[in-house]
Amino acid sequence: MFHVGGARSALQNWIYAKQQGGVFVLRIEDTDAARNKPEWTEGILSALDWIGISRGSYEGPYFQSANAGEHRAAAARLYESGRAYYCDCTREDVQARTGSQYQGYDGYHRDRGLGPGPGHALRFRTPDEGATVVVDLIRGEPTFENKLIEDFVIARGDGSPVFLLANVVDDMTMGITHVIRAEEHLPNTPKQQLLWEALGVKPPIWAHVPVVVNEKRQKLSKRRDKVALEAYRDEGYLAGAMRNYLMLLGWAPSGDREIVPWSVIEDEFRLDEVNLSSAFFDEKKLRAFNGEYIRALPVAEFIDACQPWLTGTGTIAPPPWQPEEFDADAFAAVAELAQTRIAVLSEIVPNVDFLFLASPLIDEAAWTKTMKDGSAELLDDAVAAFEALESWDAESLKSTLEAVGAERGLKLGKTQAPVRVAVTGRTVGLPLFESLEVLGRERTLTRIRAARLRLV
């Protein structure tokens, strides 16, 4: 699944490339077979499509595995030039010599002349002196003392290059000029920069954006938090709202505003304005954003956007009605009312399900709370009054039920509660009288009578 933090980084790279007249490159780093499946790649492509980075508008996807020959050739060049050496130490060997599992490799094989062979890993010879300065568009020039960087592995005992080297070689091969990624990758950057320099190529310009955290200020984790972009898509978040919100994680447009057109974000985003502090992914705020975006849709677009949940296509769970029970005209009649009441598109189902079911899904807690002493008689009176109506419209229904309540000394809110539960199954939802108008006289009366029988 595509992590929301990765989606933010993708958007930032996408915008920056467009601003600079450059090219956004998508590379699938697939050399770890256990973590690579074709359907997972398709998931990334689909998530990018949804968020607005559509196929055909970028280079790729390229696959790291296709460049394996270049990776091995680079490892060989580093060895032949003396910038790397072979080592057969196990983790246990290093721990035994240093006396600690927390200390890094001690350079034991640096000058022992061990050649290539089974189980011999290739290590980069880190300079003993000086420092590696990383030019970062967000963080300035972080500096790392070389003596604190261990001689790190660049190829495994079976000869396969590790990610650090493969990543550098791929960037070189593809002419990557800028790398925008999360700050968690910053500790690896001096190692990568040393590899660039050892291979005789100028390193790219880096930009490490703040890590995304949850409400406890912990890094968002797929084991603990809802982080998959697809999960938000399938719940009914709009791509525009998600795009807008993700770009606010560590950055803000000019003025006292947050919900802005995408064209404004594309024009105003600047990497050097990104905040260094961790970015809080506030799901409640995202939900509010999404509600604003939903309410801003033209009604026809809102109706179209709701279709997957109404017709049971491409959703997490099918609706409680059968496809043939769905009435598009009935939904269109209440769509504008529903549009103002939901924050995510999946909420459309519990708001309108009563229109498409033979009988409503009763919320038992709502029933218990609402159906008090006197409710049976009130429902009897409501049926009698509704039966006598000449015009079945929202205004007539409201004034009629208002009169029923007045005879009992009840305000409209108390009067309509039992009727709402009898007809819709819930205490909250769309405006009652507009709902009854769409539901129709026969179905409305049938449901009120059924509720009355249950109270016997």
XYZ file of C-alpha atoms in Angstrom:
456
model
C 0.000 0.000 0.000
C 1.195 3.508 -0.789
C 2.152 5.387 2.400
C 0.717 8.899 2.750
C 4.227 10.140 3.531
C 5.429 8.706 0.230
C 2.501 10.366 -1.506
C 3.510 13.722 -0.035
C 7.111 13.251 -1.214
C 5.877 12.273 -4.673
C 3.767 15.437 -4.912
C 6.667 17.600 -3.774
C 8.985 16.030 -6.360
C 6.271 16.353 -8.996
C 5.707 20.056 -8.361
C 9.408 20.884 -8.075
C 10.190 19.110 -11.359
C 7.429 21.086 -13.120
C 8.619 24.371 -11.616
C 12.182 23.748 -12.813
C 11.184 22.519 -16.257
C 12.470 19.091 -15.285
C 11.162 15.545 -15.371
C 9.580 13.491 -12.602
C 11.035 9.972 -12.602
C 9.330 6.953 -11.076
C 11.670 4.085 -10.181
C 10.546 0.853 -8.536
C 13.364 -0.374 -6.316
C 12.608 -4.070 -6.657
C 15.873 -5.843 -5.877
C 14.434 -7.304 -2.657
C 12.362 -10.150 -4.139
C 10.469 -10.776 -0.891
C 9.135 -7.225 -0.955
C 8.314 -7.048 -4.639
C 5.207 -8.252 -6.460
C 3.682 -7.006 -9.723
C 0.376 -6.193 -8.019
C 2.189 -4.004 -5.518
C 3.745 -2.033 -8.362
C 0.312 -1.650 -9.916
C -0.937 -0.409 -6.538
C 1.681 2.361 -6.572
C 0.783 3.348 -10.126
C -2.938 3.403 -9.310
C -2.383 5.471 -6.165
C -0.310 7.981 -8.139
C -3.033 8.123 -10.802
C -5.607 8.901 -8.137
C -3.545 11.589 -6.451
C -3.049 13.361 -9.784
C 0.326 12.062 -11.025
C -1.043 10.179 -13.993
C 0.643 7.569 -16.142
C 2.243 9.010 -19.232
C 3.048 12.313 -17.548
C 6.329 11.084 -16.055
C 9.283 8.887 -16.962
C 8.988 5.271 -15.922
C 8.290 3.193 -14.147
C 11.861 1.999 -14.285
C 12.867 -1.094 -12.339
C 16.055 -1.203 -10.319
C 16.560 -4.899 -11.102
C 17.038 -4.036 -14.781
C 20.230 -2.152 -13.897
C 21.915 -4.994 -11.978
C 24.853 -5.134 -14.403
C 25.683 -1.465 -13.787
C 25.459 -2.009 -10.025
C 28.005 -4.844 -10.152
C 30.264 -2.892 -12.493
C 30.310 0.066 -10.095
C 31.167 -2.251 -7.185
C 34.055 -3.670 -9.221
C 35.360 -0.175 -10.052
C 35.345 0.808 -6.400
C 37.283 -2.331 -5.486
C 39.814 -1.947 -8.284
C 40.443 1.703 -7.377
C 41.089 0.832 -3.742
C 37.956 2.591 -2.496
C 36.468 -0.702 -1.309
C 37.750 -3.972 0.175
C 36.455 -7.438 0.985
C 35.544 -8.596 4.463
C 34.319 -11.967 5.769
C 33.382 -10.803 9.271
C 30.017 -11.827 10.598
C 27.979 -9.628 12.909
C 29.008 -11.913 15.753
C 32.690 -11.458 14.854
C 32.365 -7.673 15.026
C 30.479 -7.855 18.309
C 33.105 -10.161 19.823
C 35.933 -7.771 18.918
C 34.215 -4.573 20.004
C 32.466 -6.063 23.025
C 29.229 -4.337 22.101
C 26.315 -5.041 19.780
C 25.820 -1.292 19.357
C 29.292 -0.431 18.018
C 29.823 -0.346 14.282
C 32.312 -2.230 12.166
C 35.895 -1.670 13.320
C 37.719 -1.831 9.961
C 39.301 -5.208 10.765
C 39.867 -6.229 7.103
C 40.834 -2.804 5.779
C 44.417 -3.711 4.978
C 44.427 -7.523 5.155
C 44.181 -8.036 1.410
C 41.231 -10.405 1.424
C 40.024 -11.054 -2.116
C 36.590 -11.810 -3.509
C 34.987 -15.109 -2.643
C 31.888 -16.785 -1.227
C 30.743 -14.993 1.920
C 33.076 -12.043 1.326
C 31.167 -8.774 1.541
C 32.509 -5.648 -0.144
C 32.919 -2.648 2.161
C 33.462 0.982 1.194
C 36.662 2.504 2.558
C 35.417 5.635 4.312
C 38.014 8.451 4.512
C 39.719 8.645 7.920
C 39.760 12.413 8.024
C 37.660 15.358 7.005
C 33.924 15.683 6.788
C 31.152 15.123 4.276
C 28.993 18.178 3.686
C 25.487 17.574 2.351
C 23.935 20.473 0.422
C 20.258 20.362 1.396
C 17.657 22.820 0.085
C 15.720 22.565 3.345
C 18.361 21.907 6.008
C 21.260 23.984 4.755
C 24.548 22.098 4.911
C 24.449 19.231 7.430
C 28.007 18.127 8.088
C 29.110 14.588 9.016
C 32.565 13.752 10.332
C 33.993 10.941 8.223
C 35.616 9.223 11.204
C 32.121 8.596 12.604
C 30.969 6.813 9.425
C 31.886 3.115 9.479
C 33.184 1.232 6.460
C 29.765 0.215 5.206
C 28.822 -2.755 3.051
C 28.123 -2.005 -0.625
C 27.850 -5.604 -1.902
C 26.766 -8.741 -0.092
C 28.665 -11.991 0.253
C 26.932 -13.346 -2.858
C 28.114 -10.336 -4.897
C 24.755 -8.570 -5.094
C 24.996 -4.807 -4.444
C 23.050 -3.409 -1.495
C 20.465 -0.677 -1.827
C 22.858 2.185 -1.010
C 25.065 1.453 -4.006
C 22.216 0.470 -6.340
C 20.396 3.692 -5.534
C 23.451 5.826 -6.282
C 24.219 4.032 -9.552
C 20.594 4.298 -10.716
C 20.546 8.037 -9.970
C 23.767 8.462 -11.926
C 22.488 6.418 -14.866
C 19.223 8.363 -15.035
C 20.790 11.788 -14.602
C 18.917 12.572 -11.392
C 19.675 16.146 -10.316
C 17.422 16.510 -7.237
C 16.304 14.045 -4.589
C 13.422 15.102 -2.332
C 12.663 12.593 0.418
C 11.834 12.227 4.113
C 14.378 13.193 6.758
C 14.608 9.576 7.959
C 16.904 9.015 4.954
C 19.311 11.784 6.015
C 21.690 9.454 7.957
C 22.286 7.499 4.736
C 22.971 10.596 2.664
C 26.668 11.102 3.603
C 27.335 7.477 2.663
C 25.611 7.940 -0.671
C 27.436 11.193 -1.267
C 30.786 9.491 -0.590
C 29.868 6.864 -3.187
C 28.990 9.548 -5.743
C 32.323 11.248 -5.171
C 34.266 7.960 -5.267
C 32.660 7.136 -8.617
C 33.717 10.541 -9.928
C 30.271 12.089 -10.363
C 28.859 15.236 -8.765
C 26.102 14.269 -6.293
C 22.534 15.542 -6.694
C 20.994 18.333 -4.676
C 19.195 16.921 -1.650
C 16.079 18.049 0.174
C 14.993 16.158 3.284
C 11.443 17.032 4.289
C 10.159 16.602 7.862
C 8.909 13.178 8.874
C 5.127 12.709 9.183
C 3.929 11.868 12.710
C 0.680 10.918 14.465
C -1.082 12.771 17.283
C 1.400 11.303 19.802
C 4.214 12.745 17.684
C 5.337 9.236 16.743
C 6.404 8.511 13.188
C 3.421 7.231 11.195
C 3.636 3.447 11.178
C 1.679 0.986 9.037
C 1.531 -1.318 12.076
C -0.143 1.313 14.249
C -1.674 4.053 12.103
C -3.880 4.332 9.033
C -1.219 5.273 6.509
C -2.278 3.722 3.187
C -3.367 6.269 0.589
C -5.688 3.643 -0.896
C -7.516 3.254 2.428
C -8.447 6.935 2.370
C -9.438 6.711 -1.298
C -11.678 3.700 -0.618
C -13.270 5.425 2.378
C -14.362 8.254 0.141
C -11.775 10.995 0.447
C -11.501 13.153 -2.656
C -8.159 13.273 -4.431
C -8.191 17.076 -4.457
C -8.690 17.279 -0.699
C -5.967 14.716 -0.036
C -3.540 16.500 -2.389
C -4.214 19.840 -0.752
C -3.844 18.451 2.764
C -0.653 16.481 2.077
C 1.052 19.581 0.698
C 0.334 21.406 3.973
C 2.400 18.885 5.946
C 5.403 21.094 6.624
C 4.503 23.956 4.285
C 1.775 26.583 3.879
C 0.613 28.830 1.025
C 0.687 32.595 1.402
C -1.930 34.354 3.488
C -4.186 32.995 6.181
C -5.609 30.125 4.149
C -5.223 26.400 3.792
C -7.847 25.236 1.303
C -6.549 26.620 -1.982
C -6.729 25.664 -5.666
C -4.073 23.213 -6.819
C -2.801 25.814 -9.300
C -1.927 28.067 -6.351
C 0.021 25.289 -4.651
C 1.899 24.506 -7.868
C 2.798 28.157 -8.236
C 3.676 28.987 -4.631
C 5.369 25.838 -3.269
C 9.008 26.412 -2.355
C 11.301 23.780 -0.890
C 13.251 26.339 1.108
C 10.009 27.321 2.878
C 9.375 23.802 4.189
C 9.362 23.715 7.995
C 11.997 21.597 9.747
C 9.599 20.413 12.462
C 7.828 17.070 12.229
C 4.548 17.272 10.329
C 1.419 16.151 12.216
C -0.970 14.082 10.095
C -4.273 15.106 11.646
C -6.996 12.799 10.335
C -9.732 14.977 11.876
C -8.430 17.991 9.975
C -8.194 15.965 6.773
C -11.794 14.876 7.292
C -12.877 18.503 7.665
C -10.937 19.382 4.508
C -12.697 16.617 2.653
C -16.104 17.803 3.811
C -15.346 21.249 2.413
C -14.292 19.754 -0.906
C -17.437 17.602 -1.065
C -19.700 20.584 -0.407
C -17.922 22.548 -3.140
C -18.714 19.950 -5.811
C -21.447 20.701 -8.338
C -24.372 18.426 -7.439
C -24.002 16.421 -10.653
C -20.341 15.715 -9.813
C -21.304 14.775 -6.268
C -23.846 12.281 -7.612
C -21.196 10.751 -9.885
C -18.636 10.610 -7.069
C -21.063 8.665 -4.855
C -21.790 5.972 -7.439
C -19.156 3.420 -6.307
C -20.725 3.336 -2.843
C -24.280 3.366 -4.130
C -23.786 0.660 -6.739
C -21.251 -1.472 -4.878
C -18.365 -1.101 -7.314
C -14.832 -0.603 -6.103
C -15.755 -0.172 -2.446
C -14.605 -1.901 0.720
C -18.089 -3.281 1.437
C -21.196 -3.493 -0.764
C -24.277 -1.436 0.176
C -27.055 -3.181 2.149
C -29.370 -3.153 -0.879
C -29.234 -5.116 -4.115
C -28.205 -3.285 -7.306
C -31.717 -3.562 -8.754
C -33.136 -1.852 -5.645
C -31.124 1.313 -6.201
C -33.228 4.158 -7.571
C -31.088 6.786 -9.268
C -33.949 9.276 -9.464
C -34.671 8.962 -5.748
C -31.024 9.558 -4.928
C -30.858 12.560 -7.247
C -33.853 14.024 -5.380
C -32.003 13.983 -2.037
C -28.400 14.364 -3.239
C -28.130 18.070 -2.516
C -29.417 17.505 1.032
C -26.979 14.634 1.609
C -24.056 16.605 0.193
C -24.094 19.026 3.115
C -24.122 16.273 5.731
C -21.228 13.964 4.895
C -17.483 14.364 5.278
C -16.440 11.256 3.317
C -18.294 9.685 0.412
C -18.789 6.318 2.128
C -21.096 8.072 4.607
C -23.647 8.431 1.841
C -24.834 4.852 2.435
C -26.213 5.210 6.004
C -27.741 8.541 5.021
C -29.827 7.199 2.128
C -30.153 3.428 2.675
C -33.765 3.812 3.874
C -34.757 4.860 0.340
C -33.657 1.607 -1.256
C -34.519 -1.057 1.328
C -37.843 -2.874 1.727
C -37.712 -1.966 5.405
C -35.294 0.301 7.269
C -32.253 -0.949 9.167
C -33.271 -0.161 12.746
C -30.600 1.170 15.085
C -31.708 -0.549 18.288
C -30.080 2.054 20.504
C -31.982 4.761 18.635
C -35.212 2.773 18.957
C -34.806 2.360 22.722
C -33.966 6.015 23.185
C -36.870 7.305 21.077
C -39.813 4.961 21.497
C -41.014 6.064 24.926
C -44.467 6.039 26.572
C -46.943 7.681 24.249
C -44.993 6.895 21.075
C -47.522 4.269 19.947
C -50.409 6.708 20.133
C -48.352 9.422 18.455
C -47.605 7.078 15.546
C -51.318 6.230 15.295
C -52.140 9.911 15.023
C -49.367 10.479 12.491
C -50.710 7.684 10.262
C -54.230 9.076 10.412
C -53.054 12.591 9.638
C -50.792 11.521 6.787
C -53.516 9.346 5.263
C -55.771 12.388 5.035
C -53.231 14.554 3.225
C -54.233 15.692 -0.224
C -50.720 16.818 -1.225
C -47.703 14.632 -0.368
C -44.969 17.251 -0.164
C -42.422 18.262 2.448
C -44.204 21.423 3.565
C -47.588 19.692 3.986
C -45.972 16.785 5.845
C -44.201 19.170 8.208
C -47.257 21.275 9.059
C -49.385 18.147 9.517
C -46.988 16.496 11.946
C -46.472 19.816 13.712
C -50.249 19.917 14.368
C -50.206 16.311 15.663
C -47.522 17.257 18.168
C -49.231 20.462 19.207
C -52.324 18.520 20.258
C -50.083 16.600 22.631
C -48.159 19.640 23.849
C -45.011 18.565 21.978
C -42.618 20.623 19.925
C -41.811 19.413 16.432
C -38.447 17.938 17.427
C -40.051 15.590 19.961
C -42.905 14.769 17.617
C -40.813 13.836 14.602
C -38.251 11.675 16.452
C -40.398 8.494 16.623
C -41.514 8.999 13.013
C -37.900 9.394 11.857
C -36.813 6.168 13.583
C -39.850 4.307 12.241
C -39.147 5.410 8.674
C -35.322 5.649 8.470
C -34.190 3.494 11.400
C -32.044 6.282 12.852
C -32.336 9.423 14.944
C -30.177 11.511 12.621
C -30.009 11.847 8.871
C -31.427 13.845 6.007
C -34.222 16.389 6.637
C -37.214 14.228 7.560
C -39.998 15.767 5.530
C -38.028 15.984 2.292
C -37.112 12.312 2.882
C -40.760 11.327 3.361
C -41.709 13.158 0.193
C -39.184 11.133 -1.828
C -39.999 7.865 -0.052
C -43.655 8.265 -0.958
C -46.972 7.928 0.847
C -47.373 4.139 0.682
C -43.898 3.205 1.897
C -43.963 5.865 4.614
C -47.272 4.680 6.031
C -46.235 1.025 5.815
C -43.143 1.712 7.906
C -44.949 3.769 10.527
C -47.597 1.029 10.872
C -44.862 -1.632 11.215
C -43.212 0.377 13.983
C -46.565 0.800 15.699
C -47.111 -2.993 15.691
C -43.703 -3.495 17.255
C -44.797 -1.289 20.168
C -47.817 -3.481 20.994
